[in-house]
PDB file of C-alpha atoms in Angstrom:
ATOM      1  CA  UNK A 151      -0.582  -2.126 -13.746  1.00  0.00           C
ATOM      2  CA  UNK A 152      -3.154  -2.843 -11.742  1.00  0.00           C
ATOM      3  CA  UNK A 153      -5.615   0.282 -10.366  1.00  0.00           C
ATOM      4  CA  UNK A 154      -8.972   0.254  -8.341  1.00  0.00           C
ATOM      5  CA  UNK A 155     -11.126   2.605  -7.731  1.00  0.00           C
ATOM      6  CA  UNK A 156     -13.945   2.128  -4.983  1.00  0.00           C
ATOM      7  CA  UNK A 157     -17.077   4.760  -4.484  1.00  0.00           C
ATOM      8  CA  UNK A 158     -20.320   4.645  -2.324  1.00  0.00           C
ATOM      9  CA  UNK A 159     -19.141   6.038   0.961  1.00  0.00           C
ATOM     10  CA  UNK A 160     -20.852   8.479   2.862  1.00  0.00           C
ATOM     11  CA  UNK A 161     -22.352  10.004   5.541  1.00  0.00           C
ATOM     12  CA  UNK A 162     -25.903   7.647   6.613  1.00  0.00           C
ATOM     13  CA  UNK A 163     -27.831   7.827  10.158  1.00  0.00           C
ATOM     14  CA  UNK A 164     -27.733   4.707  12.103  1.00  0.00           C
ATOM     15  CA  UNK A 165     -29.313   2.272  10.801  1.00  0.00           C
ATOM     16  CA  UNK A 166     -29.434   3.347   7.175  1.00  0.00           C
ATOM     17  CA  UNK A 167     -27.584   1.316   4.547  1.00  0.00           C
ATOM     18  CA  UNK A 168     -24.181   1.834   1.914  1.00  0.00           C
ATOM     19  CA  UNK A 169     -23.344  -0.169  -1.167  1.00  0.00           C
ATOM     20  CA  UNK A 170     -19.954   0.018  -2.001  1.00  0.00           C
ATOM     21  CA  UNK A 171     -18.375  -0.259  -5.443  1.00  0.00           C
ATOM     22  CA  UNK A 172     -14.719  -1.247  -6.461  1.00  0.00           C
ATOM     23  CA  UNK A 173     -14.015  -1.085 -10.202  1.00  0.00           C
ATOM     24  CA  UNK A 174     -10.178  -2.726 -11.163  1.00  0.00           C
ATOM     25  CA  UNK A 175      -9.034  -1.775 -14.458  1.00  0.00           C
ATOM     26  CA  UNK A 176      -5.475  -2.486 -16.079  1.00  0.00           C
ATOM     27  CA  UNK A 177      -3.301  -5.109 -16.843  1.00  0.00           C
ATOM     28  CA  UNK A 178      -5.534  -8.267 -15.337  1.00  0.00           C
ATOM     29  CA  UNK A 179      -5.077 -11.746 -16.435  1.00  0.00           C
ATOM     30  CA  UNK A 180      -7.380 -13.241 -13.551  1.00  0.00           C
ATOM     31  CA  UNK A 181      -8.273 -11.616  -9.816  1.00  0.00           C
ATOM     32  CA  UNK A 182      -7.512 -14.834  -7.677  1.00  0.00           C
ATOM     33  CA  UNK A 183      -9.530 -13.393  -4.761  1.00  0.00           C
ATOM     34  CA  UNK A 184     -11.119  -9.873  -3.977  1.00  0.00           C
ATOM     35  CA  UNK A 185     -11.781  -8.309  -0.231  1.00  0.00           C
ATOM     36  CA  UNK A 186     -12.910  -5.490   1.379  1.00  0.00           C
ATOM     37  CA  UNK A 187     -10.921  -4.176   4.653  1.00  0.00           C
ATOM     38  CA  UNK A 188     -11.556  -0.862   6.819  1.00  0.00           C
ATOM     39  CA  UNK A 189      -8.827   1.285   9.544  1.00  0.00           C
ATOM     40  CA  UNK A 190     -10.592   3.663  12.308  1.00  0.00           C
ATOM     41  CA  UNK A 191      -8.772   6.120  13.521  1.00  0.00           C
ATOM     42  CA  UNK A 192      -6.034   4.437  16.427  1.00  0.00           C
ATOM     43  CA  UNK A 193      -6.649   1.022  14.541  1.00  0.00           C
ATOM     44  CA  UNK A 194      -5.413  -1.803  13.015  1.00  0.00           C
ATOM     45  CA  UNK A 195      -6.736  -2.182   9.114  1.00  0.00           C
ATOM     46  CA  UNK A 196      -9.186  -5.419   9.712  1.00  0.00           C
ATOM     47  CA  UNK A 197     -10.771  -8.007   7.740  1.00  0.00           C
ATOM     48  CA  UNK A 198     -14.410  -6.654   6.583  1.00  0.00           C
ATOM     49  CA  UNK A 199     -15.467  -9.736   4.412  1.00  0.00           C
ATOM     50  CA  UNK A 200     -12.960 -11.663   1.378  1.00  0.00           C
ATOM     51  CA  UNK A 201     -14.102 -13.509  -1.791  1.00  0.00           C
ATOM     52  CA  UNK A 202     -12.150 -16.063  -3.775  1.00  0.00           C
ATOM     53  CA  UNK A 203     -12.374 -16.773  -6.681  1.00  0.00           C
ATOM     54  CA  UNK A 204     -14.742 -19.633  -6.122  1.00  0.00           C
ATOM     55  CA  UNK A 205     -17.311 -17.789  -4.863  1.00  0.00           C
ATOM     56  CA  UNK A 206     -16.271 -18.628  -1.110  1.00  0.00           C
ATOM     57  CA  UNK A 207     -16.975 -15.758   1.218  1.00  0.00           C
ATOM     58  CA  UNK A 208     -15.712 -14.845   5.307  1.00  0.00           C
ATOM     59  CA  UNK A 209     -16.603 -11.991   7.015  1.00  0.00           C
ATOM     60  CA  UNK A 210     -15.499 -10.514  10.627  1.00  0.00           C
ATOM     61  CA  UNK A 211     -17.740 -12.358  12.966  1.00  0.00           C
ATOM     62  CA  UNK A 212     -18.857  -8.887  14.416  1.00  0.00           C
ATOM     63  CA  UNK A 213     -20.132  -8.479  10.774  1.00  0.00           C
ATOM     64  CA  UNK A 214     -22.178 -11.080   9.759  1.00  0.00           C
ATOM     65  CA  UNK A 215     -25.473 -10.654   8.994  1.00  0.00           C
ATOM     66  CA  UNK A 216     -25.239  -7.008   8.154  1.00  0.00           C
ATOM     67  CA  UNK A 217     -22.167  -6.859   5.359  1.00  0.00           C
ATOM     68  CA  UNK A 218     -22.436  -9.218   2.138  1.00  0.00           C
ATOM     69  CA  UNK A 219     -20.601  -8.758  -0.311  1.00  0.00           C
ATOM     70  CA  UNK A 220     -20.831  -9.830  -4.059  1.00  0.00           C
ATOM     71  CA  UNK A 221     -18.926  -9.627  -7.528  1.00  0.00           C
ATOM     72  CA  UNK A 222     -20.210  -9.196 -11.072  1.00  0.00           C
ATOM     73  CA  UNK A 223     -17.075 -11.032 -12.885  1.00  0.00           C
ATOM     74  CA  UNK A 224     -17.606  -9.536 -16.127  1.00  0.00           C
ATOM     75  CA  UNK A 225     -16.680  -6.386 -15.030  1.00  0.00           C
ATOM     76  CA  UNK A 226     -14.182  -6.823 -12.629  1.00  0.00           C
ATOM     77  CA  UNK A 227     -15.879  -5.234 -10.115  1.00  0.00           C
ATOM     78  CA  UNK A 228     -17.559  -6.582  -6.384  1.00  0.00           C
ATOM     79  CA  UNK A 229     -19.764  -4.615  -4.019  1.00  0.00           C
ATOM     80  CA  UNK A 230     -20.448  -4.539  -0.833  1.00  0.00           C
ATOM     81  CA  UNK A 231     -23.970  -4.069   0.772  1.00  0.00           C
ATOM     82  CA  UNK A 232     -24.224  -2.556   3.913  1.00  0.00           C
ATOM     83  CA  UNK A 233     -27.692  -3.069   5.864  1.00  0.00           C
ATOM     84  CA  UNK A 234     -28.310  -1.329   9.381  1.00  0.00           C
ATOM     85  CA  UNK A 235     -25.431   0.804  10.314  1.00  0.00           C
ATOM     86  CA  UNK A 236     -24.057   1.133  13.575  1.00  0.00           C
ATOM     87  CA  UNK A 237     -21.270   3.967  14.514  1.00  0.00           C
ATOM     88  CA  UNK A 238     -18.800   1.336  15.861  1.00  0.00           C
ATOM     89  CA  UNK A 239     -19.075   1.432  11.614  1.00  0.00           C
ATOM     90  CA  UNK A 240     -17.365   4.718  11.348  1.00  0.00           C
ATOM     91  CA  UNK A 241     -13.738   4.305   9.281  1.00  0.00           C
ATOM     92  CA  UNK A 242     -11.656   4.462   5.508  1.00  0.00           C
ATOM     93  CA  UNK A 243     -12.980   0.901   4.016  1.00  0.00           C
ATOM     94  CA  UNK A 244     -10.404  -0.173   1.141  1.00  0.00           C
ATOM     95  CA  UNK A 245     -10.828  -2.456  -1.276  1.00  0.00           C
ATOM     96  CA  UNK A 246      -7.642  -4.629  -2.278  1.00  0.00           C
ATOM     97  CA  UNK A 247      -7.806  -7.789  -5.461  1.00  0.00           C
ATOM     98  CA  UNK A 248      -5.390 -10.012  -6.171  1.00  0.00           C
ATOM     99  CA  UNK A 249      -4.106  -9.936  -9.121  1.00  0.00           C
ATOM    100  CA  UNK A 250      -2.269 -12.009 -11.595  1.00  0.00           C
ATOM    101  CA  UNK A 251      -1.088  -9.753 -14.859  1.00  0.00           C
ATOM    102  CA  UNK A 252      -0.552 -10.931 -18.311  1.00  0.00           C
ATOM    103  CA  UNK A 253       2.983  -9.219 -17.520  1.00  0.00           C
ATOM    104  CA  UNK A 254       4.383 -10.313 -14.650  1.00  0.00           C
ATOM    105  CA  UNK A 255       3.745 -14.101 -13.793  1.00  0.00           C
ATOM    106  CA  UNK A 256       2.857 -13.560 -10.155  1.00  0.00           C
ATOM    107  CA  UNK A 257      -0.391 -12.342  -7.735  1.00  0.00           C
ATOM    108  CA  UNK A 258       0.421  -9.389  -6.497  1.00  0.00           C
ATOM    109  CA  UNK A 259      -1.984  -7.115  -4.060  1.00  0.00           C
ATOM    110  CA  UNK A 260      -3.327  -4.065  -5.349  1.00  0.00           C
ATOM    111  CA  UNK A 261      -5.552  -1.811  -3.157  1.00  0.00           C
ATOM    112  CA  UNK A 262      -8.117   0.821  -3.764  1.00  0.00           C
ATOM    113  CA  UNK A 263      -7.784   5.002  -2.736  1.00  0.00           C
ATOM    114  CA  UNK A 264     -10.603   4.470   0.275  1.00  0.00           C
ATOM    115  CA  UNK A 265     -13.741   5.733   0.612  1.00  0.00           C
ATOM    116  CA  UNK A 266     -15.202   6.731   4.021  1.00  0.00           C
ATOM    117  CA  UNK A 267     -18.112   5.697   5.435  1.00  0.00           C
ATOM    118  CA  UNK A 268     -19.428   7.831   8.569  1.00  0.00           C
ATOM    119  CA  UNK A 269     -22.656   6.538  10.451  1.00  0.00           C
ATOM    120  CA  UNK A 270     -23.331   9.164  13.594  1.00  0.00           C
ATOM    121  CA  UNK A 271     -27.164  10.924  14.273  1.00  0.00           C
TER     122      UNK A 271
END
């Protein structure tokens, strides 16, 4: 019912930047929250950043100051600007939307397909 499409991942050297995008489409009445998560091999999926419908943001403490989450409400799209990337940032990054659909009066979580970010020299 709702599809998320991610883009922007890739291979970069330490200190470089990437900007991830996540566009939502489908049966969307409203978006309650949006967020980015990441998962490295052998580790649990962890929160990177979230942004609420009111525009409030939260970041993982270790990423504060390097990563910035933004949104474009007119396009149902959010972004993650990643600056000064480090090797430990290497992971698959997933976007997540908390969505209320027209056809289903309940909030549900939807996940993007994931995009690989690799930081290596």
